[in-house]
Every structure is written in C-alpha cells, then in structure tokens.
Amino acid sequence: MVEGSHPAEASGITLALGGGGARGLAHAGVLATLADAGIPVRAVVGTSIGAEIGAFYCVGLGPDRIEDMAREMDWMATFRLFWPSLEGGALTSGRNIEAYLRERLGTGTFEGCDLPFRAVATDMWTGQQVVLDTGNLVEGVRASIALPGLIKPFKVDGRLLGDGGLVNPLPVDVARRLFGGPVVAVAVHPGARGPEERADEPDPFRESEEESAGPALIANLRRAVQITQAQLVRLRLEASPPDLTLKPVVPGMSTLEFYRGGEALEAGRQAAMENLDRIRALAEPA
C-alpha cells in the first residue's frame, strides 16, 4: 500500500496499538479474538509494546503463536530480559531484549511484512516523533520500546531513538493518516480508563509492592512518564479520535510483570469480545 493511500471500499480495520509495558500483552488477546471471528486487519501501527506485538503479528507469526509466547514469559524469563546492567543511563542495556526479538523476527523487514506495519519512536535529540517504516524490524521495535530509565536508547540510521510513548502513546493519528479508517485503538497504558471506569483500580499509576521495592529513582521516573503519557493520550485523542477504543482491564499490573501474561491475554480477549459486534460492523466495506 502506498503511504497515505487508503481506499474507502477496502474491508477490515486499522489497528493502533498503544504502549503500557506488560499490560500490552493484552494486544495479543485482541488479535487472537479478531482472528477467531474472521475480522480482517488492514494494517497495524504500534507504539512501544504495541510495536512489538504488532511486529510479531504483521511478520506472520500468527495470533496463537504470539499468545503462546506471552504465556511462556515466567518470572525468570522476565528477569533475564531485563538483566540489570546500568548502561547508558538505564536499568538495562537491552542486549537480551534484542536477542529475544531477533529469535522471533529474524531478518524480517518492514517492507517484507505480511501486513503493512509501522512503529512509532522518539528522536531523543530533537524530541520529534519518528515513524519507522523501512529497514530491519528488530531495530525498529527495539527503538520503539526503549523506555527512559528502563531500557537504553537505540541508534537507527544515526538517530538516537527512544520509546514512542514519549510523544505518541496511542498512535491513532498516525494510523488514520497512513492507512485510513476505521481505526480501532487498543489502550493499555495506566490511566487509559477514566475514574468512572476503574473502581477496581483507584490508583492506576501505583506499581505493585514487588516492583516498588526496586530503586526509587527508576520507580519515580516510570511513574512520571506514565502520568505524562496518560495526559498526552487524552489530548491526542481529542484531536484525532479513533472509531472505537478497546480498554483491556488488568488491575494492578505493573510495567515489568510480563509473567502475568495469561491475565493480560484474557483481558484483551474479553475487551474484544465485548465489542465484537461493533468491530465487525466497522470492518465491513463502505
């Protein structure tokens, strides 16, 4: 598909998958439910964990395989991924994460994806949004997930890139501009649900006791980023609202609790199932 072209008569939906750490495993549950229901996806634009899950899907791994990968993430596997090294001003260098991505994405490229895919990152020198659409998928995803303080920024084509959530945590506007509507957004970041929606989670930015026991500097930085992202999403959605927003509910799940993948997957499946009729109606050609 040529960038910017999006025929109105095409069937299917465009997905905007947001950031949110381990909560983003819910994206895999959404994708699996859409596949089970036979609802076509035209393109995917992802930020941070949304870029990771989106890349797995668009390169052709399949929803079942992605769900299996999420369920395989136990406590020890999570610790190995985020092995502390304190390099580059972050908790981890990201080397183990790169190896994990390479095992699953191989030498895949944006151009070679089965479905059109874009990843959103942030230029750490200029503060500008960067939409990655060419070259190596591993590099693109690695850049998009480089959350400040947690994962070291990553250079792509001479640019130092960081987590896309710094500028666009839920890339609805990018998805609509590049691929057209209908756009279904999946919001998993803390604060995605308003106060009236989260009686079960009155303080969405509070990390679990286990994670809060870590370095106070990292915990405070992460919380500050999450609060800022929540406000940024609200402003961006006012300017470019999706046709539908899914908000999987995983109460109390913190950034690095990837070993709770089963809970996130079920939350994603439930959010998609509850809105399946609306999604199916959106996917029908105009």
JSON list of N, CA, C and O in Angstrom, two decimals, residues 209-245:
[
{"chain": "A", "resi": 209, "resn": "GLU", "atom": "N", "xyz": [3.75, -3.94, 44.89]},
{"chain": "A", "resi": 209, "resn": "GLU", "atom": "CA", "xyz": [4.69, -3.87, 46.00]},
{"chain": "A", "resi": 209, "resn": "GLU", "atom": "C", "xyz": [6.04, -4.45, 45.60]},
{"chain": "A", "resi": 209, "resn": "GLU", "atom": "O", "xyz": [7.09, -3.96, 45.99]},
{"chain": "A", "resi": 210, "resn": "GLU", "atom": "N", "xyz": [6.00, -5.51, 44.80]},
{"chain": "A", "resi": 210, "resn": "GLU", "atom": "CA", "xyz": [7.24, -6.16, 44.39]},
{"chain": "A", "resi": 210, "resn": "GLU", "atom": "C", "xyz": [8.11, -5.20, 43.59]},
{"chain": "A", "resi": 210, "resn": "GLU", "atom": "O", "xyz": [9.30, -5.05, 43.85]},
{"chain": "A", "resi": 211, "resn": "GLU", "atom": "N", "xyz": [7.53, -4.51, 42.61]},
{"chain": "A", "resi": 211, "resn": "GLU", "atom": "CA", "xyz": [8.32, -3.63, 41.77]},
{"chain": "A", "resi": 211, "resn": "GLU", "atom": "C", "xyz": [8.68, -2.35, 42.51]},
{"chain": "A", "resi": 211, "resn": "GLU", "atom": "O", "xyz": [9.74, -1.77, 42.29]},
{"chain": "A", "resi": 212, "resn": "SER", "atom": "N", "xyz": [7.82, -1.89, 43.41]},
{"chain": "A", "resi": 212, "resn": "SER", "atom": "CA", "xyz": [8.10, -0.67, 44.15]},
{"chain": "A", "resi": 212, "resn": "SER", "atom": "C", "xyz": [9.28, -0.84, 45.09]},
{"chain": "A", "resi": 212, "resn": "SER", "atom": "O", "xyz": [9.86, 0.14, 45.56]},
{"chain": "A", "resi": 213, "resn": "ALA", "atom": "N", "xyz": [9.64, -2.10, 45.37]},
{"chain": "A", "resi": 213, "resn": "ALA", "atom": "CA", "xyz": [10.77, -2.35, 46.25]},
{"chain": "A", "resi": 213, "resn": "ALA", "atom": "C", "xyz": [12.10, -2.09, 45.56]},
{"chain": "A", "resi": 213, "resn": "ALA", "atom": "O", "xyz": [13.15, -2.12, 46.19]},
{"chain": "A", "resi": 214, "resn": "GLY", "atom": "N", "xyz": [12.07, -1.82, 44.25]},
{"chain": "A", "resi": 214, "resn": "GLY", "atom": "CA", "xyz": [13.28, -1.56, 43.48]},
{"chain": "A", "resi": 214, "resn": "GLY", "atom": "C", "xyz": [13.79, -0.15, 43.72]},
{"chain": "A", "resi": 214, "resn": "GLY", "atom": "O", "xyz": [13.31, 0.58, 44.59]},
{"chain": "A", "resi": 215, "resn": "PRO", "atom": "N", "xyz": [14.79, 0.27, 42.91]},
{"chain": "A", "resi": 215, "resn": "PRO", "atom": "CA", "xyz": [15.37, 1.61, 43.08]},
{"chain": "A", "resi": 215, "resn": "PRO", "atom": "C", "xyz": [14.31, 2.69, 42.97]},
{"chain": "A", "resi": 215, "resn": "PRO", "atom": "O", "xyz": [13.54, 2.73, 42.01]},
{"chain": "A", "resi": 216, "resn": "ALA", "atom": "N", "xyz": [14.28, 3.60, 43.96]},
{"chain": "A", "resi": 216, "resn": "ALA", "atom": "CA", "xyz": [13.26, 4.64, 43.98]},
{"chain": "A", "resi": 216, "resn": "ALA", "atom": "C", "xyz": [13.37, 5.54, 42.75]},
{"chain": "A", "resi": 216, "resn": "ALA", "atom": "O", "xyz": [12.36, 6.02, 42.23]},
{"chain": "A", "resi": 217, "resn": "LEU", "atom": "N", "xyz": [14.59, 5.78, 42.27]},
{"chain": "A", "resi": 217, "resn": "LEU", "atom": "CA", "xyz": [14.78, 6.64, 41.12]},
{"chain": "A", "resi": 217, "resn": "LEU", "atom": "C", "xyz": [14.05, 6.09, 39.90]},
{"chain": "A", "resi": 217, "resn": "LEU", "atom": "O", "xyz": [13.35, 6.82, 39.19]},
{"chain": "A", "resi": 218, "resn": "ILE", "atom": "N", "xyz": [14.22, 4.79, 39.64]},
{"chain": "A", "resi": 218, "resn": "ILE", "atom": "CA", "xyz": [13.58, 4.16, 38.48]},
{"chain": "A", "resi": 218, "resn": "ILE", "atom": "C", "xyz": [12.06, 4.19, 38.64]},
{"chain": "A", "resi": 218, "resn": "ILE", "atom": "O", "xyz": [11.32, 4.51, 37.71]},
{"chain": "A", "resi": 219, "resn": "ALA", "atom": "N", "xyz": [11.59, 3.84, 39.84]},
{"chain": "A", "resi": 219, "resn": "ALA", "atom": "CA", "xyz": [10.14, 3.81, 40.08]},
{"chain": "A", "resi": 219, "resn": "ALA", "atom": "C", "xyz": [9.51, 5.18, 39.90]},
{"chain": "A", "resi": 219, "resn": "ALA", "atom": "O", "xyz": [8.45, 5.32, 39.29]},
{"chain": "A", "resi": 220, "resn": "ASN", "atom": "N", "xyz": [10.16, 6.21, 40.42]},
{"chain": "A", "resi": 220, "resn": "ASN", "atom": "CA", "xyz": [9.61, 7.56, 40.30]},
{"chain": "A", "resi": 220, "resn": "ASN", "atom": "C", "xyz": [9.63, 8.05, 38.86]},
{"chain": "A", "resi": 220, "resn": "ASN", "atom": "O", "xyz": [8.70, 8.72, 38.41]},
{"chain": "A", "resi": 221, "resn": "LEU", "atom": "N", "xyz": [10.71, 7.75, 38.12]},
{"chain": "A", "resi": 221, "resn": "LEU", "atom": "CA", "xyz": [10.80, 8.14, 36.72]},
{"chain": "A", "resi": 221, "resn": "LEU", "atom": "C", "xyz": [9.70, 7.46, 35.91]},
{"chain": "A", "resi": 221, "resn": "LEU", "atom": "O", "xyz": [9.03, 8.09, 35.09]},
{"chain": "A", "resi": 222, "resn": "ARG", "atom": "N", "xyz": [9.50, 6.17, 36.16]},
{"chain": "A", "resi": 222, "resn": "ARG", "atom": "CA", "xyz": [8.48, 5.43, 35.43]},
{"chain": "A", "resi": 222, "resn": "ARG", "atom": "C", "xyz": [7.09, 5.99, 35.70]},
{"chain": "A", "resi": 222, "resn": "ARG", "atom": "O", "xyz": [6.28, 6.17, 34.79]},
{"chain": "A", "resi": 223, "resn": "ARG", "atom": "N", "xyz": [6.83, 6.29, 36.95]},
{"chain": "A", "resi": 223, "resn": "ARG", "atom": "CA", "xyz": [5.51, 6.84, 37.31]},
{"chain": "A", "resi": 223, "resn": "ARG", "atom": "C", "xyz": [5.29, 8.20, 36.65]},
{"chain": "A", "resi": 223, "resn": "ARG", "atom": "O", "xyz": [4.21, 8.48, 36.13]},
{"chain": "A", "resi": 224, "resn": "ALA", "atom": "N", "xyz": [6.33, 9.04, 36.63]},
{"chain": "A", "resi": 224, "resn": "ALA", "atom": "CA", "xyz": [6.22, 10.36, 36.00]},
{"chain": "A", "resi": 224, "resn": "ALA", "atom": "C", "xyz": [5.92, 10.23, 34.51]},
{"chain": "A", "resi": 224, "resn": "ALA", "atom": "O", "xyz": [5.08, 10.96, 33.96]},
{"chain": "A", "resi": 225, "resn": "VAL", "atom": "N", "xyz": [6.60, 9.29, 33.84]},
{"chain": "A", "resi": 225, "resn": "VAL", "atom": "CA", "xyz": [6.38, 9.06, 32.42]},
{"chain": "A", "resi": 225, "resn": "VAL", "atom": "C", "xyz": [4.95, 8.60, 32.17]},
{"chain": "A", "resi": 225, "resn": "VAL", "atom": "O", "xyz": [4.27, 9.05, 31.25]},
{"chain": "A", "resi": 226, "resn": "GLN", "atom": "N", "xyz": [4.46, 7.69, 33.02]},
{"chain": "A", "resi": 226, "resn": "GLN", "atom": "CA", "xyz": [3.11, 7.16, 32.83]},
{"chain": "A", "resi": 226, "resn": "GLN", "atom": "C", "xyz": [2.05, 8.24, 33.00]},
{"chain": "A", "resi": 226, "resn": "GLN", "atom": "O", "xyz": [1.08, 8.29, 32.24]},
{"chain": "A", "resi": 227, "resn": "ILE", "atom": "N", "xyz": [2.23, 9.10, 33.98]},
{"chain": "A", "resi": 227, "resn": "ILE", "atom": "CA", "xyz": [1.26, 10.19, 34.19]},
{"chain": "A", "resi": 227, "resn": "ILE", "atom": "C", "xyz": [1.27, 11.14, 32.99]},
{"chain": "A", "resi": 227, "resn": "ILE", "atom": "O", "xyz": [0.21, 11.56, 32.50]},
{"chain": "A", "resi": 228, "resn": "THR", "atom": "N", "xyz": [2.44, 11.47, 32.51]},
{"chain": "A", "resi": 228, "resn": "THR", "atom": "CA", "xyz": [2.55, 12.35, 31.35]},
{"chain": "A", "resi": 228, "resn": "THR", "atom": "C", "xyz": [1.91, 11.73, 30.12]},
{"chain": "A", "resi": 228, "resn": "THR", "atom": "O", "xyz": [1.20, 12.39, 29.36]},
{"chain": "A", "resi": 229, "resn": "GLN", "atom": "N", "xyz": [2.16, 10.43, 29.92]},
{"chain": "A", "resi": 229, "resn": "GLN", "atom": "CA", "xyz": [1.60, 9.74, 28.76]},
{"chain": "A", "resi": 229, "resn": "GLN", "atom": "C", "xyz": [0.07, 9.73, 28.81]},
{"chain": "A", "resi": 229, "resn": "GLN", "atom": "O", "xyz": [-0.59, 9.90, 27.78]},
{"chain": "A", "resi": 230, "resn": "ALA", "atom": "N", "xyz": [-0.48, 9.52, 29.98]},
{"chain": "A", "resi": 230, "resn": "ALA", "atom": "CA", "xyz": [-1.94, 9.49, 30.10]},
{"chain": "A", "resi": 230, "resn": "ALA", "atom": "C", "xyz": [-2.55, 10.82, 29.67]},
{"chain": "A", "resi": 230, "resn": "ALA", "atom": "O", "xyz": [-3.58, 10.86, 28.97]},
{"chain": "A", "resi": 231, "resn": "GLN", "atom": "N", "xyz": [-1.94, 11.92, 30.09]},
{"chain": "A", "resi": 231, "resn": "GLN", "atom": "CA", "xyz": [-2.44, 13.23, 29.70]},
{"chain": "A", "resi": 231, "resn": "GLN", "atom": "C", "xyz": [-2.25, 13.46, 28.20]},
{"chain": "A", "resi": 231, "resn": "GLN", "atom": "O", "xyz": [-3.11, 14.04, 27.53]},
{"chain": "A", "resi": 232, "resn": "LEU", "atom": "N", "xyz": [-1.12, 13.02, 27.67]},
{"chain": "A", "resi": 232, "resn": "LEU", "atom": "CA", "xyz": [-0.83, 13.19, 26.24]},
{"chain": "A", "resi": 232, "resn": "LEU", "atom": "C", "xyz": [-1.84, 12.41, 25.38]},
{"chain": "A", "resi": 232, "resn": "LEU", "atom": "O", "xyz": [-2.29, 12.91, 24.35]},
{"chain": "A", "resi": 233, "resn": "VAL", "atom": "N", "xyz": [-2.19, 11.21, 25.82]},
{"chain": "A", "resi": 233, "resn": "VAL", "atom": "CA", "xyz": [-3.17, 10.42, 25.07]},
{"chain": "A", "resi": 233, "resn": "VAL", "atom": "C", "xyz": [-4.50, 11.15, 25.02]},
{"chain": "A", "resi": 233, "resn": "VAL", "atom": "O", "xyz": [-5.14, 11.23, 23.96]},
{"chain": "A", "resi": 234, "resn": "ARG", "atom": "N", "xyz": [-4.94, 11.70, 26.14]},
{"chain": "A", "resi": 234, "resn": "ARG", "atom": "CA", "xyz": [-6.23, 12.41, 26.16]},
{"chain": "A", "resi": 234, "resn": "ARG", "atom": "C", "xyz": [-6.23, 13.56, 25.16]},
{"chain": "A", "resi": 234, "resn": "ARG", "atom": "O", "xyz": [-7.20, 13.77, 24.43]},
{"chain": "A", "resi": 235, "resn": "LEU", "atom": "N", "xyz": [-5.16, 14.32, 25.13]},
{"chain": "A", "resi": 235, "resn": "LEU", "atom": "CA", "xyz": [-5.08, 15.46, 24.22]},
{"chain": "A", "resi": 235, "resn": "LEU", "atom": "C", "xyz": [-5.07, 15.00, 22.76]},
{"chain": "A", "resi": 235, "resn": "LEU", "atom": "O", "xyz": [-5.75, 15.58, 21.90]},
{"chain": "A", "resi": 236, "resn": "ARG", "atom": "N", "xyz": [-4.30, 13.96, 22.47]},
{"chain": "A", "resi": 236, "resn": "ARG", "atom": "CA", "xyz": [-4.21, 13.47, 21.08]},
{"chain": "A", "resi": 236, "resn": "ARG", "atom": "C", "xyz": [-5.53, 12.86, 20.62]},
{"chain": "A", "resi": 236, "resn": "ARG", "atom": "O", "xyz": [-5.92, 13.03, 19.46]},
{"chain": "A", "resi": 237, "resn": "LEU", "atom": "N", "xyz": [-6.23, 12.17, 21.51]},
{"chain": "A", "resi": 237, "resn": "LEU", "atom": "CA", "xyz": [-7.49, 11.56, 21.11]},
{"chain": "A", "resi": 237, "resn": "LEU", "atom": "C", "xyz": [-8.58, 12.60, 20.88]},
{"chain": "A", "resi": 237, "resn": "LEU", "atom": "O", "xyz": [-9.51, 12.38, 20.10]},
{"chain": "A", "resi": 238, "resn": "GLU", "atom": "N", "xyz": [-8.48, 13.74, 21.57]},
{"chain": "A", "resi": 238, "resn": "GLU", "atom": "CA", "xyz": [-9.43, 14.82, 21.29]},
{"chain": "A", "resi": 238, "resn": "GLU", "atom": "C", "xyz": [-9.24, 15.35, 19.87]},
{"chain": "A", "resi": 238, "resn": "GLU", "atom": "O", "xyz": [-10.20, 15.70, 19.20]},
{"chain": "A", "resi": 239, "resn": "ALA", "atom": "N", "xyz": [-7.97, 15.40, 19.44]},
{"chain": "A", "resi": 239, "resn": "ALA", "atom": "CA", "xyz": [-7.67, 15.92, 18.10]},
{"chain": "A", "resi": 239, "resn": "ALA", "atom": "C", "xyz": [-7.93, 14.89, 17.02]},
{"chain": "A", "resi": 239, "resn": "ALA", "atom": "O", "xyz": [-8.33, 15.23, 15.90]},
{"chain": "A", "resi": 240, "resn": "SER", "atom": "N", "xyz": [-7.70, 13.61, 17.32]},
{"chain": "A", "resi": 240, "resn": "SER", "atom": "CA", "xyz": [-7.86, 12.55, 16.32]},
{"chain": "A", "resi": 240, "resn": "SER", "atom": "C", "xyz": [-8.44, 11.30, 16.99]},
{"chain": "A", "resi": 240, "resn": "SER", "atom": "O", "xyz": [-7.72, 10.36, 17.32]},
{"chain": "A", "resi": 241, "resn": "PRO", "atom": "N", "xyz": [-9.76, 11.30, 17.23]},
{"chain": "A", "resi": 241, "resn": "PRO", "atom": "CA", "xyz": [-10.37, 10.16, 17.93]},
{"chain": "A", "resi": 241, "resn": "PRO", "atom": "C", "xyz": [-10.45, 8.93, 17.04]},
{"chain": "A", "resi": 241, "resn": "PRO", "atom": "O", "xyz": [-10.64, 9.04, 15.83]},
{"chain": "A", "resi": 242, "resn": "PRO", "atom": "N", "xyz": [-10.30, 7.74, 17.63]},
{"chain": "A", "resi": 242, "resn": "PRO", "atom": "CA", "xyz": [-10.49, 6.51, 16.86]},
{"chain": "A", "resi": 242, "resn": "PRO", "atom": "C", "xyz": [-11.97, 6.24, 16.65]},
{"chain": "A", "resi": 242, "resn": "PRO", "atom": "O", "xyz": [-12.83, 6.90, 17.26]},
{"chain": "A", "resi": 243, "resn": "ASP", "atom": "N", "xyz": [-12.28, 5.28, 15.82]},
{"chain": "A", "resi": 243, "resn": "ASP", "atom": "CA", "xyz": [-13.67, 4.88, 15.65]},
{"chain": "A", "resi": 243, "resn": "ASP", "atom": "C", "xyz": [-14.14, 4.05, 16.83]},
{"chain": "A", "resi": 243, "resn": "ASP", "atom": "O", "xyz": [-15.34, 4.00, 17.14]},
{"chain": "A", "resi": 244, "resn": "LEU", "atom": "N", "xyz": [-13.18, 3.40, 17.51]},
{"chain": "A", "resi": 244, "resn": "LEU", "atom": "CA", "xyz": [-13.50, 2.58, 18.67]},
{"chain": "A", "resi": 244, "resn": "LEU", "atom": "C", "xyz": [-12.23, 2.41, 19.49]},
{"chain": "A", "resi": 244, "resn": "LEU", "atom": "O", "xyz": [-11.15, 2.22, 18.91]},
{"chain": "A", "resi": 245, "resn": "THR", "atom": "N", "xyz": [-12.36, 2.49, 20.80]},
{"chain": "A", "resi": 245, "resn": "THR", "atom": "CA", "xyz": [-11.23, 2.24, 21.69]},
{"chain": "A", "resi": 245, "resn": "THR", "atom": "C", "xyz": [-11.53, 1.06, 22.59]},
{"chain": "A", "resi": 245, "resn": "THR", "atom": "O", "xyz": [-12.55, 1.05, 23.29]}
]
